[in-house]
Coordinates of C-alpha atoms in Angstrom, one line a residue:
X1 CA -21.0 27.3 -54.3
X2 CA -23.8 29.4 -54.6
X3 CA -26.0 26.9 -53.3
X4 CA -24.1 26.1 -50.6
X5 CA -24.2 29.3 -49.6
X6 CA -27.7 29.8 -49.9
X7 CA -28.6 26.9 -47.2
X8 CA -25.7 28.3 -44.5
X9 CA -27.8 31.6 -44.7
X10 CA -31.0 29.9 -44.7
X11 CA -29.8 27.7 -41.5
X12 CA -28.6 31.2 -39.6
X13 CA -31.9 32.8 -40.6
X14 CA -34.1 30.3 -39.0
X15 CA -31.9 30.1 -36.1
X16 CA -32.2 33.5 -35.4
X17 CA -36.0 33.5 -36.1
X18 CA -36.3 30.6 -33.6
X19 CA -35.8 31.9 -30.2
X20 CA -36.4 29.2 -28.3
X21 CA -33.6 27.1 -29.8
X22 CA -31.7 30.0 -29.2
X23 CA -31.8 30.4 -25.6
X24 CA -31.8 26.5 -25.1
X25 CA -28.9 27.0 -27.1
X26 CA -26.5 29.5 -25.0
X27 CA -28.7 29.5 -21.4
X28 CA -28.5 25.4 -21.5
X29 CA -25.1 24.6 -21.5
X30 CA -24.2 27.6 -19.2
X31 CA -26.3 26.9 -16.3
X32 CA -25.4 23.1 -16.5
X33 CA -21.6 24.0 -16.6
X34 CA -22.0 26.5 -13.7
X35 CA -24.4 23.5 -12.2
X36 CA -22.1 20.2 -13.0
X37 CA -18.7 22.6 -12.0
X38 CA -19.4 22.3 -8.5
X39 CA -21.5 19.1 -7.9
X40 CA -18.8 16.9 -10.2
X41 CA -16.2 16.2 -8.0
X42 CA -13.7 13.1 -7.1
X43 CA -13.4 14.7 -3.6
X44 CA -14.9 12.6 -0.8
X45 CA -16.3 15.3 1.7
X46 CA -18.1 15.3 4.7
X47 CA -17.9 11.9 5.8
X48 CA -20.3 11.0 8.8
X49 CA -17.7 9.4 11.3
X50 CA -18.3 8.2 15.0
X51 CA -15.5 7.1 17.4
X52 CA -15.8 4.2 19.7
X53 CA -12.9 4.9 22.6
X54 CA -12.3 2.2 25.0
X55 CA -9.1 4.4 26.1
X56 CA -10.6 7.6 27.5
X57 CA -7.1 8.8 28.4
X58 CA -6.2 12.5 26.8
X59 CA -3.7 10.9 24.1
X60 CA -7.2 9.1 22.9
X61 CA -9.4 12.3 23.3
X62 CA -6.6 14.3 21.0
X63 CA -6.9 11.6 18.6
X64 CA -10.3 12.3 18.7
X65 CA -10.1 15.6 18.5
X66 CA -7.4 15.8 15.2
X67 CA -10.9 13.9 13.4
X68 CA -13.5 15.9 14.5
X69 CA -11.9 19.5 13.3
X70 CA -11.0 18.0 10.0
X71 CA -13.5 19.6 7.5
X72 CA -13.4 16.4 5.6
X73 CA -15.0 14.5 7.7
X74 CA -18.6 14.9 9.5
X75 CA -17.8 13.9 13.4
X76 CA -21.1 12.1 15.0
X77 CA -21.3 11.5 18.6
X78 CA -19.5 8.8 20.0
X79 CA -20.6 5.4 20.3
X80 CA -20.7 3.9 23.9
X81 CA -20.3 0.3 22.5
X82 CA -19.6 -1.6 19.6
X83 CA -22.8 -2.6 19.1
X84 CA -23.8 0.9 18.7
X85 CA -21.0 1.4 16.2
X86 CA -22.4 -1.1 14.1
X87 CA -26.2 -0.1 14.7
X88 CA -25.2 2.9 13.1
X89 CA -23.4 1.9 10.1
X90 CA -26.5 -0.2 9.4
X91 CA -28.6 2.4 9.8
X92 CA -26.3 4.4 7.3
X93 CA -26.2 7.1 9.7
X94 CA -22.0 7.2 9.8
X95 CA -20.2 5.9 6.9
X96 CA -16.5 5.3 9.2
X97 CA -16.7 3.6 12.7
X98 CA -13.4 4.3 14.3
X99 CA -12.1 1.7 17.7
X100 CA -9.3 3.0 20.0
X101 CA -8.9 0.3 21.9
X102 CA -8.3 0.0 25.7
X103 CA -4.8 0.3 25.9
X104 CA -4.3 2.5 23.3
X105 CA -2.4 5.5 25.4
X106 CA -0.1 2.6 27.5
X107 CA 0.9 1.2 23.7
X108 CA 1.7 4.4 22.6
X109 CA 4.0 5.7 25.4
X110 CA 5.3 2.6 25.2
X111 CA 6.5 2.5 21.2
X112 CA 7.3 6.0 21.3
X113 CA 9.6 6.0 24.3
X114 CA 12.8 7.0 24.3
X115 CA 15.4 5.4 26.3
X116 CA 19.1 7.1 27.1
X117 CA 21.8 5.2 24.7
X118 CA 25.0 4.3 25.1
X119 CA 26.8 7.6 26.7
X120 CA 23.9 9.4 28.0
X121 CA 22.6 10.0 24.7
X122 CA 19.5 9.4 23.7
X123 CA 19.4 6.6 21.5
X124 CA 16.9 5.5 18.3
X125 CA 17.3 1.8 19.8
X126 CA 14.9 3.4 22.9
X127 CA 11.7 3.1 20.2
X128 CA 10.3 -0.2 21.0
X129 CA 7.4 -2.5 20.5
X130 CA 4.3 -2.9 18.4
X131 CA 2.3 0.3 18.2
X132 CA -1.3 1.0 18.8
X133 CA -3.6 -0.2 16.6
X134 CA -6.7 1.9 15.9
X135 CA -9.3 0.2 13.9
X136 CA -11.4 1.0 11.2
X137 CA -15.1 -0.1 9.9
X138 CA -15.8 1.1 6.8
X139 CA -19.2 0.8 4.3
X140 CA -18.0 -0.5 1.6
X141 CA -21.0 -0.2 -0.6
X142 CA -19.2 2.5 -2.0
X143 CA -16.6 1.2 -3.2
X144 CA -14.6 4.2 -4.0
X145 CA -15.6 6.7 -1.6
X146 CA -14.6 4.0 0.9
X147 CA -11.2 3.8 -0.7
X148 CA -10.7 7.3 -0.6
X149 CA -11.9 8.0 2.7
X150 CA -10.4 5.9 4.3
X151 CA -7.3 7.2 2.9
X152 CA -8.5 10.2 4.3
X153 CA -8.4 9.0 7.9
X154 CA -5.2 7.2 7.9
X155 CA -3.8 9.7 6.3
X156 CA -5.0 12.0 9.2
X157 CA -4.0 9.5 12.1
X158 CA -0.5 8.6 10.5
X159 CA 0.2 12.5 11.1
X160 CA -1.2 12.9 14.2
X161 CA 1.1 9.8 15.1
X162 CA 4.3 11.8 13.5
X163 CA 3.3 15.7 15.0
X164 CA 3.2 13.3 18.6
X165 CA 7.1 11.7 18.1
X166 CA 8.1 14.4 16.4
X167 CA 7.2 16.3 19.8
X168 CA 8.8 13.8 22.0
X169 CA 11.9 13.7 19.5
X170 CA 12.2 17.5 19.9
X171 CA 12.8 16.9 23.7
X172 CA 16.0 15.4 23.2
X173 CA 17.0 17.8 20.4
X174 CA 16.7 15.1 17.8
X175 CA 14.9 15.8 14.2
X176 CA 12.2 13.5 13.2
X177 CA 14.3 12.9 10.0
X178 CA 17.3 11.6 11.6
X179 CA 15.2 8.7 13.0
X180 CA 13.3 8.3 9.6
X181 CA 14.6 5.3 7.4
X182 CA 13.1 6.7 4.6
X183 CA 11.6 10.7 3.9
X184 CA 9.8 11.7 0.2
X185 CA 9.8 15.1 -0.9
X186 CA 6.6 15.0 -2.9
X187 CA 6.2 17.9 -6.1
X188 CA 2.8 17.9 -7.1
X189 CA 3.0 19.2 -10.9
X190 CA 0.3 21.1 -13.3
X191 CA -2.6 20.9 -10.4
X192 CA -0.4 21.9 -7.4
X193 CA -3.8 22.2 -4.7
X194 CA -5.2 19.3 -6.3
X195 CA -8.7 20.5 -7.5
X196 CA -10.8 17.9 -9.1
X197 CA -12.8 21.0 -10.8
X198 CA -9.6 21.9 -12.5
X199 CA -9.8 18.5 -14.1
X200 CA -13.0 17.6 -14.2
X201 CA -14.4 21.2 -15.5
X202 CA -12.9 20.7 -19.5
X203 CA -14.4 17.4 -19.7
X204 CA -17.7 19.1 -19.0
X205 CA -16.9 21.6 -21.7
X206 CA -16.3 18.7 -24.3
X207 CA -19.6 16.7 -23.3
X208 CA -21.8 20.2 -23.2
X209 CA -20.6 20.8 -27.0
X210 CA -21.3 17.3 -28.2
X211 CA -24.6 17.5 -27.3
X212 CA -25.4 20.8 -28.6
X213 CA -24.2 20.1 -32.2
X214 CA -25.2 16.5 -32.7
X215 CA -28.5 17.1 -31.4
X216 CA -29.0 20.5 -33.3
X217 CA -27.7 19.2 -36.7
X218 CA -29.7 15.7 -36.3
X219 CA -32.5 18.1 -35.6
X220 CA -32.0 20.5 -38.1
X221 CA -32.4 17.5 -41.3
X222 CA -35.3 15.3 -39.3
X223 CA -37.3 18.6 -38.9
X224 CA -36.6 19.3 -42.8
X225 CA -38.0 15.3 -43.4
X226 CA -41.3 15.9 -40.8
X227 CA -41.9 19.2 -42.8
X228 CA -41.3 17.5 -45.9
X229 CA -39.1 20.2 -47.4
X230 CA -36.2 17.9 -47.8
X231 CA -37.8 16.8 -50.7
X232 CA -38.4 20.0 -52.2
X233 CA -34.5 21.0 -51.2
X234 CA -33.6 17.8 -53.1
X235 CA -35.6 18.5 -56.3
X236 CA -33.8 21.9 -56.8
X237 CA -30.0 22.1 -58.4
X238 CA -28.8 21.4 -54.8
X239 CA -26.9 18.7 -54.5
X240 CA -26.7 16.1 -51.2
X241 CA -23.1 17.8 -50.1
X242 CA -24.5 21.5 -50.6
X243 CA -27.3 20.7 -48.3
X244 CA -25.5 18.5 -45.6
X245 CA -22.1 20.8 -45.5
X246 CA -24.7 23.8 -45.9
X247 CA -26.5 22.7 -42.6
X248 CA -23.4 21.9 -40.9
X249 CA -21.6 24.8 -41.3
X250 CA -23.9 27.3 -38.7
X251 CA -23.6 24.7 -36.4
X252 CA -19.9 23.9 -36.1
X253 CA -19.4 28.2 -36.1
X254 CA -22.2 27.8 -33.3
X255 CA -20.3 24.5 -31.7
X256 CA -17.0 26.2 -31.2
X257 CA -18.0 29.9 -30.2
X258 CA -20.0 28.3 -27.1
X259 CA -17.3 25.7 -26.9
X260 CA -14.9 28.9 -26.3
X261 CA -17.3 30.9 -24.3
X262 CA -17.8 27.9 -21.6
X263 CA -14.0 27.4 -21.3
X264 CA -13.3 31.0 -21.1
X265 CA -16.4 31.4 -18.5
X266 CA -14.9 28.3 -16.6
X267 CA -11.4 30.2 -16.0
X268 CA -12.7 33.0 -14.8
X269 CA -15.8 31.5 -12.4
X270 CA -14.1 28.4 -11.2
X271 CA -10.1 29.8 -11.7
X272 CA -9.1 26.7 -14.0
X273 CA -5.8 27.8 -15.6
X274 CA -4.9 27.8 -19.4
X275 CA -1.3 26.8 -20.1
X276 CA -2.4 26.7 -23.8
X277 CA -2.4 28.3 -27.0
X278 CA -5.8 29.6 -28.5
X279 CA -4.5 28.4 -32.0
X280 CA -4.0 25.2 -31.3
X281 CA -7.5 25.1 -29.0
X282 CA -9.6 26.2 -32.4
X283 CA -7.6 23.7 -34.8
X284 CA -8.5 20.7 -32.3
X285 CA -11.8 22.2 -31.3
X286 CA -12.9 22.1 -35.5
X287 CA -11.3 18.8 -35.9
X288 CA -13.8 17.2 -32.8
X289 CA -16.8 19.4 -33.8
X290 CA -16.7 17.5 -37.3
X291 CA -17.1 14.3 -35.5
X292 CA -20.4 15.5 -33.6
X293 CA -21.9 16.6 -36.7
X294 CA -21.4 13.2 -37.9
X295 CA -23.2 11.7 -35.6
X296 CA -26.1 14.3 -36.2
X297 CA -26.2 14.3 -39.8
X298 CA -25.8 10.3 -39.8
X299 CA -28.7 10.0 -36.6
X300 CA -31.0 12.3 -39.0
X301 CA -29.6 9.5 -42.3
X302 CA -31.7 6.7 -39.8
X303 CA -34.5 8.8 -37.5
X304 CA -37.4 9.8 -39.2
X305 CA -38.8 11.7 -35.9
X306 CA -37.2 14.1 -34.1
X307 CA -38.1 11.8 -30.8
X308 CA -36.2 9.1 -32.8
X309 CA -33.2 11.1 -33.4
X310 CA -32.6 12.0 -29.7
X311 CA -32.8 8.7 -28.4
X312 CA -30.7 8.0 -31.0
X313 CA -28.1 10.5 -30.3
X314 CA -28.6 9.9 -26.4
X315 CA -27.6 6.6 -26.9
X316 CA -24.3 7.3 -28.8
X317 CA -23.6 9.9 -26.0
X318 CA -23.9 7.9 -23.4
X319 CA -21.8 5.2 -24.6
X320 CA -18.9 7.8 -25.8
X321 CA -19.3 9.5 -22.0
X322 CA -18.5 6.2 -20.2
X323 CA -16.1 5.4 -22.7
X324 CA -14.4 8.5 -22.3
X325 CA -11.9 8.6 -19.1
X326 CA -14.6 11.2 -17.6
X327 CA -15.5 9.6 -14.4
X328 CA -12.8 6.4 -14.4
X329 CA -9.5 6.8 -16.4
X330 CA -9.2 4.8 -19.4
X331 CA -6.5 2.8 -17.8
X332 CA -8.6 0.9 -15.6
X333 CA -11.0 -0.5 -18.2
X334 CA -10.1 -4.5 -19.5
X335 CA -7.8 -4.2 -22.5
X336 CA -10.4 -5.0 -24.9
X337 CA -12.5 -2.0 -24.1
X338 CA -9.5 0.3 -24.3
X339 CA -9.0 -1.1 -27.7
X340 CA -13.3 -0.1 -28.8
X341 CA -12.5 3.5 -26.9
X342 CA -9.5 4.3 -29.7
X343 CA -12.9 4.6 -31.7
X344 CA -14.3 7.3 -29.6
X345 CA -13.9 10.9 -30.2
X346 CA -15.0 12.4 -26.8
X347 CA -12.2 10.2 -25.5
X348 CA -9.3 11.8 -27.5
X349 CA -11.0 15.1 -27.2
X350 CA -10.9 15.0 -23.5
X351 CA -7.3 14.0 -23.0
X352 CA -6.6 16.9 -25.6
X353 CA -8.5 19.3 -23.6
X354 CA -6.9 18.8 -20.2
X355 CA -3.7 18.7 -22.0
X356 CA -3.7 22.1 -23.0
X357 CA -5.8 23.0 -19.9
X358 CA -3.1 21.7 -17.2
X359 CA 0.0 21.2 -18.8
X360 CA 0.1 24.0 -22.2
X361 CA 0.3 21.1 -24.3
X362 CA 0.3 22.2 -28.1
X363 CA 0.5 20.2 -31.7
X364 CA 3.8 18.9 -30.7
X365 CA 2.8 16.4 -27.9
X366 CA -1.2 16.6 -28.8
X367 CA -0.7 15.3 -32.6
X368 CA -1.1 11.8 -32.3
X369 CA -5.0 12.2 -30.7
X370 CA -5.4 15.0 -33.5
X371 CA -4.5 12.8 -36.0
X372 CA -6.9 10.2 -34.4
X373 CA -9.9 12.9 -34.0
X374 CA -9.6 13.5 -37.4
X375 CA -9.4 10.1 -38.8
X376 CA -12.5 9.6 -36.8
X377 CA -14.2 13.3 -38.2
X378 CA -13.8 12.4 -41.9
X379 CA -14.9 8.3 -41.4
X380 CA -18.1 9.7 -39.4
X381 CA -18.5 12.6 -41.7
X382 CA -17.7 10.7 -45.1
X383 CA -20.1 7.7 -43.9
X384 CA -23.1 10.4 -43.2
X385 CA -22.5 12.1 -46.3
X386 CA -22.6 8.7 -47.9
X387 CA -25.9 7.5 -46.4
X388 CA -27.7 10.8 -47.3
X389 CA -26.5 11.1 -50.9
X390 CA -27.9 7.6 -51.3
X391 CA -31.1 8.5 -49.6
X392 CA -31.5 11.6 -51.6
X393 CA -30.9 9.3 -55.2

């Protein structure tokens, strides 16, 4: 016990006398999450967009205009030609090309008319014929910014088409959901506005603290092996677990304070809520941080440079990252790779963290993936442990 002891003090007193690991350590991770909190984002902003209109009548021009003012969208000048409209999306200068054909304003008095009924009355019968059609060009190189901004846009000109018969409909002292076969009431739970920071923001969090203690830890023993006082730390009473629990210890203290900090600094600069309980955050944040140190510890068990170790490490990161539901949800990956991601921690970590982030999930709905995080902790952990001691002998 005593010499376990001895090597957590020893880590935390060359920490402290190395400043620069220090700083690298706390000003790091802070500027990136301050950096990746706004420029991560699912949103699809500022989309160059130019309108072709063949109509030129006002119903056309408020069309137009219903586009242009929308701040999610970047209106260019109009195009005079279709040509033009196409020049431009090959040039990349719009990403959207939008066609109101010639007849668009006779098409829509037409479908949105509304006839007296039987009595005087006027009737739902009176709304006739095919509507307008407004068409769309989209670049699809992108295929999911296309998806979602074109969305976007029909979403935009489906209620411009409702304000305009909902107007008309108001004439006659008729509701717009009297004429409506079908209305939704829609309840958006745990992220009412919607922010993609809300959700994205935790999942920073978890990648920032698997870098920081799998790259410190596998740094910590390689830097021992290039100084060659791993041998000396070997030929002393010491044994293999003193010094490996011994190292890690500083660092998974060091994981979960900064782990804490950069959640509590993300509620407070970017307003993401916590529905949780701190308790159960700490018991799933030491349960994950054992799994990073596994990696370290087993990344300094193969490197024998410290340039080794990171590409090392970078390589498991990368692959947990992708892996992870960060950018795409797990959902949408073939059912063989969701089966290889039940492997990765930063996956169940993730889901754990947004949990308790959005919804106050605690150990009653989050104990499966703790269960999981840990099975994956002590196999990671045990292996490393396993592969020094025999390195040591």
């Amino acid at each position: 016990m005593n010499g376990f002891r001895t090597i957590v003090w020893k880590e935390f007193a060359q920490l402290k006398r190395d400043k620069t690991s220090l700083r690298l350590m706390i000003m790091i991770p802070m500027m990136q999450m301050l950096l990746l909190g706004y420029a991560l984002t699912t949103e699809v902003k500022n989309t160059p967009v130019a309108v072709l209109d063949h109509d030129g009548g006002p119903r056309s021009r408020e069309l137009i205009q219903a586009v242009a003012h929308n701040p999610l969208f970047d209106y260019k000048a109009s195009a005079v030609s279709e040509n033009d409209l196409r020049a431009a999306l090959d040039r990349g200068d719009i990403k959207i090309g939008m066609i109101i054909p010639a007849d668009f304003s006779r098409l829509l008095e037409r479908a949105t008319r509304i006839d007296p009924g039987p009595g005087g009355a006027p009737s739902l019968g009176a709304l006739n014929g095919d509507g307008a059609r407004v068409q769309l060009w989209v670049d699809g190189q992108d295929a999911n910014s296309a998806n979602v901004a074109r969305g976007y846009l029909g979403a935009i000109l489906n209620q411009w088409a409702m304000a305009d018969l909902r107007h008309r409909l108001e004439g006659y002292g008729i509701r717009l959901d009297q004429v409506l076969p079908v209305s939704t009431g829609v309840s958006v739970l745990f992220n009412p506005s919607l922010k993609s920071t809300w959700y994205m923001i935790p999942g920073i969090a978890v990648i920032l603290v698997t870098m920081v203690t799998a790259l410190l830890t596998g740094f910590s023993i390689v830097r021992e092996k290039e100084a060659g006082t791993l041998e000396q730390l070997m030929v002393t009473p010491l044994k293999p677990i003193h010094v490996v629990v011994g190292k890690a210890v500083p660092f998974l203290i060091i994981g979960i304070a900064e782990l804490m900090f950069a959640l509590n600094f993300a509620r407070f600069w970017f307003g993401v809520p916590f529905r949780g309980t701190y308790v159960a955050l700490l018991a799933f944040t030491a349960v994950y941080v054992l799994s990073a140190l596994g990696i370290g510890i087993f990344t300094s068990t193969v490197a024998r440079t410290q340039q080794q170790a990171l590409f090392i490490i970078w390589f498991f990161l990368l692959f947990f990252l992708l892996l992870s539901g960060f950018f795409l949800p797990v959902e949408n990956m073939p059912h063989w790779v969701q089966k290889v991601t039940l492997a990765n921690p930063v996956r169940w970590f993730m889901h754990v963290l947004r949990e308790m982030f959005l919804k106050g999930s605690g150990f009653a709905e989050l104990w499966r993936e703790g269960l999981a995080m840990l099975a994956i902790g002590f196999g990671v952990f045990g292996l490393s442990l396993v592969k020094f001691s025999r390195q040591a002998s």
